[in-house]
Amino acid sequence: MHVSPDPITTAEQAARERDTLLDFIARGLVCTMAGALGDGHGEPSEEALTKARPVADDYLAAYEEWIVKIAAANAAAGPQ
């Protein structure tokens, strides 16, 4: 994931960062469910990560939509 203070300036960088974030969220979902079910804390299988990825994408898409709405509201408010 991008840890530099430098901004992401290209679509390719943004796509890579989004993909990395999706992997982190999917892994977190799988680990959370495994812990809740008492299945242990081993490494998630590729199958489990593949199944969790669409859910992670939904979460990330909702977050992106929320951020865009906040940015639009802030822009409409003008200088404060």
mmCIF file of N, CA, C and O in Angstrom:
data_model
loop_
_atom_site.group_PDB
_atom_site.id
_atom_site.type_symbol
_atom_site.label_atom_id
_atom_site.label_comp_id
_atom_site.label_asym_id
_atom_site.label_seq_id
_atom_site.Cartn_x
_atom_site.Cartn_y
_atom_site.Cartn_z
ATOM 1 N N MET A 1 0.851 -1.172 0.000
ATOM 2 C CA MET A 1 0.000 0.000 0.000
ATOM 3 C C MET A 1 0.893 1.231 0.000
ATOM 4 O O MET A 1 1.995 1.220 0.504
ATOM 5 N N HIS A 2 0.404 2.323 -0.511
ATOM 6 C CA HIS A 2 1.138 3.567 -0.660
ATOM 7 C C HIS A 2 1.380 4.181 0.721
ATOM 8 O O HIS A 2 0.449 4.574 1.395
ATOM 9 N N VAL A 3 2.631 4.241 1.152
ATOM 10 C CA VAL A 3 2.945 4.806 2.466
ATOM 11 C C VAL A 3 3.713 6.105 2.365
ATOM 12 O O VAL A 3 3.999 6.732 3.365
ATOM 13 N N SER A 4 4.061 6.515 1.182
ATOM 14 C CA SER A 4 4.787 7.756 0.978
ATOM 15 C C SER A 4 3.837 8.942 1.120
ATOM 16 O O SER A 4 2.660 8.837 0.790
ATOM 17 N N PRO A 5 4.346 10.079 1.595
ATOM 18 C CA PRO A 5 3.484 11.261 1.657
ATOM 19 C C PRO A 5 3.194 11.847 0.274
ATOM 20 O O PRO A 5 2.385 12.751 0.149
ATOM 21 N N ASP A 6 3.857 11.321 -0.753
ATOM 22 C CA ASP A 6 3.606 11.811 -2.104
ATOM 23 C C ASP A 6 2.208 11.407 -2.557
ATOM 24 O O ASP A 6 1.779 10.274 -2.320
ATOM 25 N N PRO A 7 1.500 12.299 -3.211
ATOM 26 C CA PRO A 7 0.140 11.964 -3.659
ATOM 27 C C PRO A 7 0.161 10.962 -4.817
ATOM 28 O O PRO A 7 1.141 10.853 -5.548
ATOM 29 N N ILE A 8 -0.928 10.260 -4.951
ATOM 30 C CA ILE A 8 -1.117 9.370 -6.095
ATOM 31 C C ILE A 8 -1.527 10.260 -7.257
ATOM 32 O O ILE A 8 -2.497 11.012 -7.161
ATOM 33 N N THR A 9 -0.783 10.172 -8.349
ATOM 34 C CA THR A 9 -1.025 11.111 -9.441
ATOM 35 C C THR A 9 -1.425 10.451 -10.755
ATOM 36 O O THR A 9 -1.743 11.159 -11.711
ATOM 37 N N THR A 10 -1.408 9.135 -10.821
ATOM 38 C CA THR A 10 -1.784 8.473 -12.072
ATOM 39 C C THR A 10 -2.900 7.472 -11.820
ATOM 40 O O THR A 10 -3.072 6.976 -10.695
ATOM 41 N N ALA A 11 -3.640 7.162 -12.857
ATOM 42 C CA ALA A 11 -4.709 6.167 -12.766
ATOM 43 C C ALA A 11 -4.138 4.791 -12.414
ATOM 44 O O ALA A 11 -4.774 4.025 -11.682
ATOM 45 N N GLU A 12 -2.946 4.513 -12.912
ATOM 46 C CA GLU A 12 -2.328 3.217 -12.628
ATOM 47 C C GLU A 12 -1.991 3.085 -11.139
ATOM 48 O O GLU A 12 -2.215 2.044 -10.533
ATOM 49 N N GLN A 13 -1.450 4.144 -10.559
ATOM 50 C CA GLN A 13 -1.150 4.132 -9.126
ATOM 51 C C GLN A 13 -2.441 3.945 -8.324
ATOM 52 O O GLN A 13 -2.479 3.171 -7.369
ATOM 53 N N ALA A 14 -3.470 4.664 -8.708
ATOM 54 C CA ALA A 14 -4.747 4.573 -8.000
ATOM 55 C C ALA A 14 -5.323 3.166 -8.097
ATOM 56 O O ALA A 14 -5.833 2.626 -7.113
ATOM 57 N N ALA A 15 -5.232 2.554 -9.264
ATOM 58 C CA ALA A 15 -5.747 1.194 -9.448
ATOM 59 C C ALA A 15 -4.977 0.202 -8.587
ATOM 60 O O ALA A 15 -5.573 -0.689 -7.962
ATOM 61 N N ARG A 16 -3.659 0.358 -8.525
ATOM 62 C CA ARG A 16 -2.845 -0.533 -7.686
ATOM 63 C C ARG A 16 -3.203 -0.372 -6.212
ATOM 64 O O ARG A 16 -3.335 -1.350 -5.477
ATOM 65 N N GLU A 17 -3.362 0.869 -5.779
ATOM 66 C CA GLU A 17 -3.703 1.125 -4.380
ATOM 67 C C GLU A 17 -5.080 0.573 -4.044
ATOM 68 O O GLU A 17 -5.286 -0.007 -2.977
ATOM 69 N N ARG A 18 -6.035 0.728 -4.960
ATOM 70 C CA ARG A 18 -7.390 0.204 -4.735
ATOM 71 C C ARG A 18 -7.354 -1.314 -4.645
ATOM 72 O O ARG A 18 -8.008 -1.921 -3.798
ATOM 73 N N ASP A 19 -6.583 -1.951 -5.517
ATOM 74 C CA ASP A 19 -6.467 -3.404 -5.512
ATOM 75 C C ASP A 19 -5.849 -3.896 -4.207
ATOM 76 O O ASP A 19 -6.323 -4.870 -3.614
ATOM 77 N N THR A 20 -4.824 -3.197 -3.741
ATOM 78 C CA THR A 20 -4.191 -3.561 -2.469
ATOM 79 C C THR A 20 -5.172 -3.397 -1.315
ATOM 80 O O THR A 20 -5.268 -4.261 -0.434
ATOM 81 N N LEU A 21 -5.930 -2.310 -1.334
ATOM 82 C CA LEU A 21 -6.908 -2.069 -0.286
ATOM 83 C C LEU A 21 -7.996 -3.138 -0.298
ATOM 84 O O LEU A 21 -8.419 -3.625 0.756
ATOM 85 N N LEU A 22 -8.432 -3.541 -1.485
ATOM 86 C CA LEU A 22 -9.422 -4.617 -1.589
ATOM 87 C C LEU A 22 -8.888 -5.902 -0.964
ATOM 88 O O LEU A 22 -9.619 -6.606 -0.260
ATOM 89 N N ASP A 23 -7.632 -6.216 -1.214
ATOM 90 C CA ASP A 23 -7.034 -7.413 -0.631
ATOM 91 C C ASP A 23 -7.015 -7.327 0.894
ATOM 92 O O ASP A 23 -7.337 -8.302 1.576
ATOM 93 N N PHE A 24 -6.651 -6.165 1.441
ATOM 94 C CA PHE A 24 -6.633 -5.998 2.894
ATOM 95 C C PHE A 24 -8.035 -6.157 3.493
ATOM 96 O O PHE A 24 -8.214 -6.810 4.521
ATOM 97 N N ILE A 25 -9.015 -5.546 2.864
ATOM 98 C CA ILE A 25 -10.385 -5.631 3.374
ATOM 99 C C ILE A 25 -10.893 -7.071 3.287
ATOM 100 O O ILE A 25 -11.493 -7.578 4.239
ATOM 101 N N ALA A 26 -10.660 -7.738 2.160
ATOM 102 C CA ALA A 26 -11.095 -9.131 2.006
ATOM 103 C C ALA A 26 -10.443 -10.011 3.060
ATOM 104 O O ALA A 26 -11.102 -10.850 3.692
ATOM 105 N N ARG A 27 -9.153 -9.834 3.278
ATOM 106 C CA ARG A 27 -8.436 -10.618 4.285
ATOM 107 C C ARG A 27 -9.021 -10.349 5.676
ATOM 108 O O ARG A 27 -9.217 -11.267 6.475
ATOM 109 N N GLY A 28 -9.328 -9.095 5.967
ATOM 110 C CA GLY A 28 -9.931 -8.746 7.252
ATOM 111 C C GLY A 28 -11.296 -9.375 7.439
ATOM 112 O O GLY A 28 -11.624 -9.865 8.528
ATOM 113 N N LEU A 29 -12.102 -9.389 6.377
ATOM 114 C CA LEU A 29 -13.415 -10.025 6.463
ATOM 115 C C LEU A 29 -13.292 -11.519 6.737
ATOM 116 O O LEU A 29 -13.999 -12.071 7.587
ATOM 117 N N VAL A 30 -12.390 -12.180 6.017
ATOM 118 C CA VAL A 30 -12.202 -13.621 6.199
ATOM 119 C C VAL A 30 -11.707 -13.913 7.615
ATOM 120 O O VAL A 30 -12.218 -14.817 8.288
ATOM 121 N N CYS A 31 -10.731 -13.164 8.081
ATOM 122 C CA CYS A 31 -10.181 -13.394 9.425
ATOM 123 C C CYS A 31 -11.215 -13.115 10.508
ATOM 124 O O CYS A 31 -11.288 -13.840 11.510
ATOM 125 N N THR A 32 -12.037 -12.090 10.309
ATOM 126 C CA THR A 32 -13.074 -11.768 11.281
ATOM 127 C C THR A 32 -14.096 -12.895 11.373
ATOM 128 O O THR A 32 -14.484 -13.316 12.465
ATOM 129 N N MET A 33 -14.518 -13.400 10.222
ATOM 130 C CA MET A 33 -15.485 -14.505 10.215
ATOM 131 C C MET A 33 -14.873 -15.768 10.821
ATOM 132 O O MET A 33 -15.528 -16.471 11.581
ATOM 133 N N ALA A 34 -13.632 -16.058 10.495
ATOM 134 C CA ALA A 34 -12.966 -17.250 11.038
ATOM 135 C C ALA A 34 -12.860 -17.149 12.554
ATOM 136 O O ALA A 34 -13.107 -18.126 13.266
ATOM 137 N N GLY A 35 -12.524 -15.970 13.037
ATOM 138 C CA GLY A 35 -12.430 -15.777 14.482
ATOM 139 C C GLY A 35 -13.782 -15.908 15.159
ATOM 140 O O GLY A 35 -13.897 -16.519 16.223
ATOM 141 N N ALA A 36 -14.813 -15.365 14.536
ATOM 142 C CA ALA A 36 -16.159 -15.435 15.111
ATOM 143 C C ALA A 36 -16.674 -16.869 15.139
ATOM 144 O O ALA A 36 -17.418 -17.248 16.042
ATOM 145 N N LEU A 37 -16.279 -17.657 14.152
ATOM 146 C CA LEU A 37 -16.733 -19.050 14.073
ATOM 147 C C LEU A 37 -15.818 -20.001 14.831
ATOM 148 O O LEU A 37 -16.079 -21.203 14.882
ATOM 149 N N GLY A 38 -14.722 -19.485 15.373
ATOM 150 C CA GLY A 38 -13.791 -20.322 16.101
ATOM 151 C C GLY A 38 -12.945 -21.209 15.211
ATOM 152 O O GLY A 38 -12.470 -22.262 15.627
ATOM 153 N N ASP A 39 -12.751 -20.800 13.961
ATOM 154 C CA ASP A 39 -11.987 -21.599 13.000
ATOM 155 C C ASP A 39 -10.482 -21.355 13.088
ATOM 156 O O ASP A 39 -9.734 -21.833 12.250
ATOM 157 N N GLY A 40 -10.036 -20.602 14.045
ATOM 158 C CA GLY A 40 -8.609 -20.356 14.182
ATOM 159 C C GLY A 40 -8.169 -19.124 13.429
ATOM 160 O O GLY A 40 -8.962 -18.419 12.809
ATOM 161 N N HIS A 41 -6.872 -18.889 13.470
ATOM 162 C CA HIS A 41 -6.325 -17.681 12.868
ATOM 163 C C HIS A 41 -5.239 -18.009 11.857
ATOM 164 O O HIS A 41 -4.244 -17.311 11.756
ATOM 165 N N GLY A 42 -5.410 -19.077 11.113
ATOM 166 C CA GLY A 42 -4.441 -19.427 10.085
ATOM 167 C C GLY A 42 -4.554 -18.512 8.883
ATOM 168 O O GLY A 42 -5.395 -17.610 8.828
ATOM 169 N N GLU A 43 -3.714 -18.747 7.926
ATOM 170 C CA GLU A 43 -3.720 -17.961 6.688
ATOM 171 C C GLU A 43 -4.993 -18.280 5.891
ATOM 172 O O GLU A 43 -5.322 -19.441 5.680
ATOM 173 N N PRO A 44 -5.752 -17.256 5.444
ATOM 174 C CA PRO A 44 -6.967 -17.514 4.668
ATOM 175 C C PRO A 44 -6.632 -18.200 3.338
ATOM 176 O O PRO A 44 -5.615 -17.905 2.719
ATOM 177 N N SER A 45 -7.521 -19.063 2.907
ATOM 178 C CA SER A 45 -7.317 -19.747 1.630
ATOM 179 C C SER A 45 -7.607 -18.782 0.477
ATOM 180 O O SER A 45 -8.319 -17.782 0.645
ATOM 181 N N GLU A 46 -7.078 -19.096 -0.677
ATOM 182 C CA GLU A 46 -7.348 -18.274 -1.867
ATOM 183 C C GLU A 46 -8.834 -18.287 -2.200
ATOM 184 O O GLU A 46 -9.383 -17.282 -2.634
ATOM 185 N N GLU A 47 -9.484 -19.419 -1.993
ATOM 186 C CA GLU A 47 -10.925 -19.517 -2.264
ATOM 187 C C GLU A 47 -11.712 -18.568 -1.359
ATOM 188 O O GLU A 47 -12.607 -17.853 -1.817
ATOM 189 N N ALA A 48 -11.353 -18.538 -0.079
ATOM 190 C CA ALA A 48 -12.037 -17.652 0.859
ATOM 191 C C ALA A 48 -11.804 -16.187 0.495
ATOM 192 O O ALA A 48 -12.731 -15.376 0.539
ATOM 193 N N LEU A 49 -10.579 -15.850 0.117
ATOM 194 C CA LEU A 49 -10.286 -14.467 -0.287
ATOM 195 C C LEU A 49 -11.028 -14.086 -1.555
ATOM 196 O O LEU A 49 -11.516 -12.962 -1.682
ATOM 197 N N THR A 50 -11.133 -15.024 -2.487
ATOM 198 C CA THR A 50 -11.861 -14.763 -3.735
ATOM 199 C C THR A 50 -13.335 -14.500 -3.453
ATOM 200 O O THR A 50 -13.942 -13.615 -4.061
ATOM 201 N N LYS A 51 -13.902 -15.251 -2.519
ATOM 202 C CA LYS A 51 -15.309 -15.045 -2.163
ATOM 203 C C LYS A 51 -15.520 -13.731 -1.402
ATOM 204 O O LYS A 51 -16.567 -13.103 -1.525
ATOM 205 N N ALA A 52 -14.544 -13.323 -0.612
ATOM 206 C CA ALA A 52 -14.678 -12.101 0.184
ATOM 207 C C ALA A 52 -14.433 -10.840 -0.642
ATOM 208 O O ALA A 52 -14.892 -9.763 -0.284
ATOM 209 N N ARG A 53 -13.726 -10.965 -1.745
ATOM 210 C CA ARG A 53 -13.354 -9.794 -2.538
ATOM 211 C C ARG A 53 -14.561 -8.992 -3.047
ATOM 212 O O ARG A 53 -14.546 -7.758 -2.979
ATOM 213 N N PRO A 54 -15.640 -9.623 -3.555
ATOM 214 C CA PRO A 54 -16.796 -8.813 -3.985
ATOM 215 C C PRO A 54 -17.433 -8.028 -2.835
ATOM 216 O O PRO A 54 -17.890 -6.900 -3.029
ATOM 217 N N VAL A 55 -17.446 -8.600 -1.639
ATOM 218 C CA VAL A 55 -17.978 -7.888 -0.476
ATOM 219 C C VAL A 55 -17.071 -6.698 -0.150
ATOM 220 O O VAL A 55 -17.552 -5.592 0.106
ATOM 221 N N ALA A 56 -15.779 -6.932 -0.202
ATOM 222 C CA ALA A 56 -14.818 -5.848 0.036
ATOM 223 C C ALA A 56 -14.997 -4.744 -1.003
ATOM 224 O O ALA A 56 -14.934 -3.558 -0.675
ATOM 225 N N ASP A 57 -15.240 -5.128 -2.247
ATOM 226 C CA ASP A 57 -15.450 -4.146 -3.309
ATOM 227 C C ASP A 57 -16.704 -3.312 -3.039
ATOM 228 O O ASP A 57 -16.709 -2.102 -3.258
ATOM 229 N N ASP A 58 -17.761 -3.945 -2.533
ATOM 230 C CA ASP A 58 -18.981 -3.202 -2.184
ATOM 231 C C ASP A 58 -18.700 -2.180 -1.085
ATOM 232 O O ASP A 58 -19.157 -1.041 -1.149
ATOM 233 N N TYR A 59 -17.961 -2.607 -0.052
ATOM 234 C CA TYR A 59 -17.608 -1.677 1.023
ATOM 235 C C TYR A 59 -16.793 -0.507 0.491
ATOM 236 O O TYR A 59 -17.047 0.650 0.823
ATOM 237 N N LEU A 60 -15.814 -0.804 -0.324
ATOM 238 C CA LEU A 60 -14.947 0.246 -0.848
ATOM 239 C C LEU A 60 -15.714 1.185 -1.780
ATOM 240 O O LEU A 60 -15.527 2.396 -1.737
ATOM 241 N N ALA A 61 -16.597 0.644 -2.602
ATOM 242 C CA ALA A 61 -17.406 1.480 -3.496
ATOM 243 C C ALA A 61 -18.307 2.420 -2.695
ATOM 244 O O ALA A 61 -18.459 3.599 -3.042
ATOM 245 N N ALA A 62 -18.897 1.926 -1.620
ATOM 246 C CA ALA A 62 -19.739 2.772 -0.769
ATOM 247 C C ALA A 62 -18.913 3.876 -0.120
ATOM 248 O O ALA A 62 -19.345 5.032 -0.037
ATOM 249 N N TYR A 63 -17.707 3.539 0.323
ATOM 250 C CA TYR A 63 -16.814 4.532 0.918
ATOM 251 C C TYR A 63 -16.433 5.594 -0.113
ATOM 252 O O TYR A 63 -16.453 6.794 0.181
ATOM 253 N N GLU A 64 -16.095 5.157 -1.319
ATOM 254 C CA GLU A 64 -15.732 6.113 -2.373
ATOM 255 C C GLU A 64 -16.891 7.053 -2.690
ATOM 256 O O GLU A 64 -16.699 8.258 -2.870
ATOM 257 N N GLU A 65 -18.101 6.512 -2.737
ATOM 258 C CA GLU A 65 -19.286 7.339 -3.003
ATOM 259 C C GLU A 65 -19.487 8.354 -1.885
ATOM 260 O O GLU A 65 -19.794 9.532 -2.140
ATOM 261 N N TRP A 66 -19.294 7.930 -0.655
ATOM 262 C CA TRP A 66 -19.435 8.818 0.496
ATOM 263 C C TRP A 66 -18.409 9.946 0.436
ATOM 264 O O TRP A 66 -18.728 11.114 0.675
ATOM 265 N N ILE A 67 -17.165 9.609 0.096
ATOM 266 C CA ILE A 67 -16.101 10.619 0.001
ATOM 267 C C ILE A 67 -16.431 11.649 -1.094
ATOM 268 O O ILE A 67 -16.233 12.852 -0.906
ATOM 269 N N VAL A 68 -16.938 11.184 -2.227
ATOM 270 C CA VAL A 68 -17.299 12.097 -3.318
ATOM 271 C C VAL A 68 -18.407 13.041 -2.867
ATOM 272 O O VAL A 68 -18.360 14.246 -3.149
ATOM 273 N N LYS A 69 -19.391 12.536 -2.150
ATOM 274 C CA LYS A 69 -20.485 13.397 -1.653
ATOM 275 C C LYS A 69 -19.972 14.455 -0.682
ATOM 276 O O LYS A 69 -20.381 15.607 -0.739
ATOM 277 N N ILE A 70 -19.068 14.058 0.184
ATOM 278 C CA ILE A 70 -18.492 15.022 1.136
ATOM 279 C C ILE A 70 -17.687 16.081 0.387
ATOM 280 O O ILE A 70 -17.797 17.277 0.693
ATOM 281 N N ALA A 71 -16.903 15.660 -0.585
ATOM 282 C CA ALA A 71 -16.120 16.617 -1.364
ATOM 283 C C ALA A 71 -17.023 17.595 -2.100
ATOM 284 O O ALA A 71 -16.745 18.800 -2.161
ATOM 285 N N ALA A 72 -18.110 17.087 -2.665
ATOM 286 C CA ALA A 72 -19.046 17.953 -3.393
ATOM 287 C C ALA A 72 -19.725 18.940 -2.429
ATOM 288 O O ALA A 72 -19.879 20.130 -2.752
ATOM 289 N N ALA A 73 -20.109 18.484 -1.262
ATOM 290 C CA ALA A 73 -20.737 19.373 -0.285
ATOM 291 C C ALA A 73 -19.750 20.431 0.188
ATOM 292 O O ALA A 73 -20.124 21.605 0.348
ATOM 293 N N ASN A 74 -18.511 20.035 0.413
ATOM 294 C CA ASN A 74 -17.489 21.001 0.837
ATOM 295 C C ASN A 74 -17.223 22.039 -0.250
ATOM 296 O O ASN A 74 -17.049 23.217 0.036
ATOM 297 N N ALA A 75 -17.200 21.595 -1.498
ATOM 298 C CA ALA A 75 -16.953 22.511 -2.610
ATOM 299 C C ALA A 75 -18.114 23.484 -2.777
ATOM 300 O O ALA A 75 -17.918 24.665 -3.081
ATOM 301 N N ALA A 76 -19.338 23.004 -2.576
ATOM 302 C CA ALA A 76 -20.517 23.844 -2.732
ATOM 303 C C ALA A 76 -20.610 24.886 -1.620
ATOM 304 O O ALA A 76 -21.146 25.985 -1.828
ATOM 305 N N ALA A 77 -20.071 24.557 -0.462
ATOM 306 C CA ALA A 77 -20.141 25.483 0.678
ATOM 307 C C ALA A 77 -19.262 26.702 0.481
ATOM 308 O O ALA A 77 -19.489 27.751 1.077
ATOM 309 N N GLY A 78 -18.262 26.580 -0.363
ATOM 310 C CA GLY A 78 -17.362 27.698 -0.600
ATOM 311 C C GLY A 78 -16.385 27.875 0.539
ATOM 312 O O GLY A 78 -16.344 27.091 1.477
ATOM 313 N N PRO A 79 -15.598 28.946 0.468
ATOM 314 C CA PRO A 79 -14.599 29.196 1.517
ATOM 315 C C PRO A 79 -15.273 29.426 2.861
ATOM 316 O O PRO A 79 -16.350 30.006 2.934
ATOM 317 N N GLN A 80 -14.598 29.001 3.888
ATOM 318 C CA GLN A 80 -15.187 29.182 5.223
ATOM 319 C C GLN A 80 -14.348 30.119 6.048
ATOM 320 O O GLN A 80 -13.201 30.205 6.023
#
